[in-house]
Structures are given as C-alpha cells and as structure tokens.
Amino acid sequence: MRHQIVWIVLVLSYFVVMLFPAASITQFPPVVATRLDEYGGDKLNPCPSGAKGSFYMYKDEASRHSWFCDPAGNRFIMNAIMDFD
C-alpha cells in the first residue's frame, strides 16, 4: 500500500511539473561555490545572530520563514533525504 502511495505521488508530481513548469522553479538563485563558507552556508546572507559555533535556527520576521544558520553565522539551506524505503 505504501509503495502505491509513493508511486501516485511521483506520477502526480511529474504531471504538475509538466503542466506548470514555473511552479517547479525554486525561489533561490543557484549558489556559486565561491559564495559558500566551509560549512556550505551562503556568505552573502549572514544570520543576524552571527556565529555561535553550532548549527541553529532563527525566525526571520520580514519573510516569516525559519532559517538554518551554520556555525560560521551564515544562512544554510539543507538538502537531504529524510526517508528511504
């Protein structure tokens, strides 16, 4: 049953991307490797709290989003696999 649901979601996602290609474009510009710090954070978007020595989150009131910050104090966008079956 679970595999059927996964396939249904994948097929629907494919059709959404084909019908609405603009919806599949992310709001983040591509990051050039020179903009990244040693942890993979974006040097051009520092966190207001600065460096704390570990990864942490902060709430940006202007954009109403929560962001990861890396130990160097820069905004960090995490890309990871959350579940694999």
PDB file of C-alpha atoms in Angstrom:
ATOM      1  CA  MET A   1       0.000   0.000   0.000  1.00  0.00           C
ATOM      2  CA  ARG A   2       2.769   2.403   0.918  1.00  0.00           C
ATOM      3  CA  HIS A   3       4.564   1.804  -2.391  1.00  0.00           C
ATOM      4  CA  GLN A   4       1.358   2.554  -4.274  1.00  0.00           C
ATOM      5  CA  ILE A   5       1.045   5.888  -2.496  1.00  0.00           C
ATOM      6  CA  VAL A   6       4.672   6.741  -3.306  1.00  0.00           C
ATOM      7  CA  TRP A   7       4.105   5.975  -6.994  1.00  0.00           C
ATOM      8  CA  ILE A   8       0.915   8.023  -7.058  1.00  0.00           C
ATOM      9  CA  VAL A   9       2.739  10.999  -5.529  1.00  0.00           C
ATOM     10  CA  LEU A  10       5.604  10.641  -8.020  1.00  0.00           C
ATOM     11  CA  VAL A  11       3.249  10.470 -11.006  1.00  0.00           C
ATOM     12  CA  LEU A  12       1.220  13.442  -9.801  1.00  0.00           C
ATOM     13  CA  SER A  13       4.403  15.429  -9.192  1.00  0.00           C
ATOM     14  CA  TYR A  14       5.548  14.686 -12.728  1.00  0.00           C
ATOM     15  CA  PHE A  15       2.290  15.954 -14.197  1.00  0.00           C
ATOM     16  CA  VAL A  16       2.335  19.091 -12.054  1.00  0.00           C
ATOM     17  CA  VAL A  17       5.844  19.899 -13.308  1.00  0.00           C
ATOM     18  CA  MET A  18       4.808  19.242 -16.922  1.00  0.00           C
ATOM     19  CA  LEU A  19       1.630  21.329 -16.670  1.00  0.00           C
ATOM     20  CA  PHE A  20       3.065  24.139 -14.539  1.00  0.00           C
ATOM     21  CA  PRO A  21       6.817  24.388 -15.219  1.00  0.00           C
ATOM     22  CA  ALA A  22       7.093  27.732 -13.408  1.00  0.00           C
ATOM     23  CA  ALA A  23       5.909  26.052 -10.185  1.00  0.00           C
ATOM     24  CA  SER A  24       8.923  23.747 -10.258  1.00  0.00           C
ATOM     25  CA  ILE A  25      11.433  26.619 -10.298  1.00  0.00           C
ATOM     26  CA  THR A  26      12.725  27.347  -6.807  1.00  0.00           C
ATOM     27  CA  GLN A  27      12.864  30.840  -5.400  1.00  0.00           C
ATOM     28  CA  PHE A  28      16.570  30.516  -4.624  1.00  0.00           C
ATOM     29  CA  PRO A  29      19.155  31.517  -7.236  1.00  0.00           C
ATOM     30  CA  PRO A  30      21.908  28.998  -7.979  1.00  0.00           C
ATOM     31  CA  VAL A  31      24.727  29.340  -5.488  1.00  0.00           C
ATOM     32  CA  VAL A  32      28.235  29.725  -6.868  1.00  0.00           C
ATOM     33  CA  ALA A  33      30.823  27.683  -4.963  1.00  0.00           C
ATOM     34  CA  THR A  34      32.846  30.797  -4.050  1.00  0.00           C
ATOM     35  CA  ARG A  35      29.856  32.171  -2.118  1.00  0.00           C
ATOM     36  CA  LEU A  36      29.880  29.193   0.249  1.00  0.00           C
ATOM     37  CA  ASP A  37      31.730  29.021   3.547  1.00  0.00           C
ATOM     38  CA  GLU A  38      33.395  25.884   4.921  1.00  0.00           C
ATOM     39  CA  TYR A  39      30.027  24.526   6.183  1.00  0.00           C
ATOM     40  CA  GLY A  40      28.127  25.182   2.944  1.00  0.00           C
ATOM     41  CA  GLY A  41      26.418  28.362   4.187  1.00  0.00           C
ATOM     42  CA  ASP A  42      25.844  31.384   1.939  1.00  0.00           C
ATOM     43  CA  LYS A  43      28.392  34.113   2.765  1.00  0.00           C
ATOM     44  CA  LEU A  44      26.199  36.803   1.192  1.00  0.00           C
ATOM     45  CA  ASN A  45      23.310  36.098   3.605  1.00  0.00           C
ATOM     46  CA  PRO A  46      24.613  36.238   7.169  1.00  0.00           C
ATOM     47  CA  CYS A  47      22.318  35.412  10.082  1.00  0.00           C
ATOM     48  CA  PRO A  48      21.523  38.328  12.415  1.00  0.00           C
ATOM     49  CA  SER A  49      22.743  36.426  15.494  1.00  0.00           C
ATOM     50  CA  GLY A  50      26.164  35.804  13.947  1.00  0.00           C
ATOM     51  CA  ALA A  51      28.456  32.848  14.588  1.00  0.00           C
ATOM     52  CA  LYS A  52      27.521  30.606  17.516  1.00  0.00           C
ATOM     53  CA  GLY A  53      29.773  27.588  16.975  1.00  0.00           C
ATOM     54  CA  SER A  54      26.969  25.151  16.059  1.00  0.00           C
ATOM     55  CA  PHE A  55      24.034  24.909  13.668  1.00  0.00           C
ATOM     56  CA  TYR A  56      20.913  26.743  14.863  1.00  0.00           C
ATOM     57  CA  MET A  57      17.640  28.163  13.548  1.00  0.00           C
ATOM     58  CA  TYR A  58      16.259  31.673  13.593  1.00  0.00           C
ATOM     59  CA  LYS A  59      12.907  33.158  12.603  1.00  0.00           C
ATOM     60  CA  ASP A  60      13.123  35.941  10.032  1.00  0.00           C
ATOM     61  CA  GLU A  61      10.226  38.282  10.807  1.00  0.00           C
ATOM     62  CA  ALA A  62      10.463  40.090   7.454  1.00  0.00           C
ATOM     63  CA  SER A  63       9.993  36.971   5.322  1.00  0.00           C
ATOM     64  CA  ARG A  64       8.115  34.985   8.031  1.00  0.00           C
ATOM     65  CA  HIS A  65      10.382  31.972   7.450  1.00  0.00           C
ATOM     66  CA  SER A  66      12.626  29.970   9.739  1.00  0.00           C
ATOM     67  CA  TRP A  67      16.190  29.572   8.509  1.00  0.00           C
ATOM     68  CA  PHE A  68      19.091  27.288   9.377  1.00  0.00           C
ATOM     69  CA  CYS A  69      22.329  29.052  10.294  1.00  0.00           C
ATOM     70  CA  ASP A  70      25.703  27.328  10.135  1.00  0.00           C
ATOM     71  CA  PRO A  71      28.444  27.620  12.804  1.00  0.00           C
ATOM     72  CA  ALA A  72      30.079  30.471  10.834  1.00  0.00           C
ATOM     73  CA  GLY A  73      26.856  32.506  11.134  1.00  0.00           C
ATOM     74  CA  ASN A  74      25.663  32.276   7.526  1.00  0.00           C
ATOM     75  CA  ARG A  75      22.292  31.179   6.157  1.00  0.00           C
ATOM     76  CA  PHE A  76      22.273  27.464   5.349  1.00  0.00           C
ATOM     77  CA  ILE A  77      19.808  25.650   3.083  1.00  0.00           C
ATOM     78  CA  MET A  78      19.788  21.958   3.931  1.00  0.00           C
ATOM     79  CA  ASN A  79      19.263  19.417   1.144  1.00  0.00           C
ATOM     80  CA  ALA A  80      18.923  15.904   2.476  1.00  0.00           C
ATOM     81  CA  ILE A  81      16.999  12.665   2.117  1.00  0.00           C
ATOM     82  CA  MET A  82      14.556  12.395   5.001  1.00  0.00           C
ATOM     83  CA  ASP A  83      13.262   8.860   4.388  1.00  0.00           C
ATOM     84  CA  PHE A  84      14.270   5.991   2.185  1.00  0.00           C
ATOM     85  CA  ASP A  85      12.281   2.794   1.966  1.00  0.00           C
TER      86      ASP A  85
END
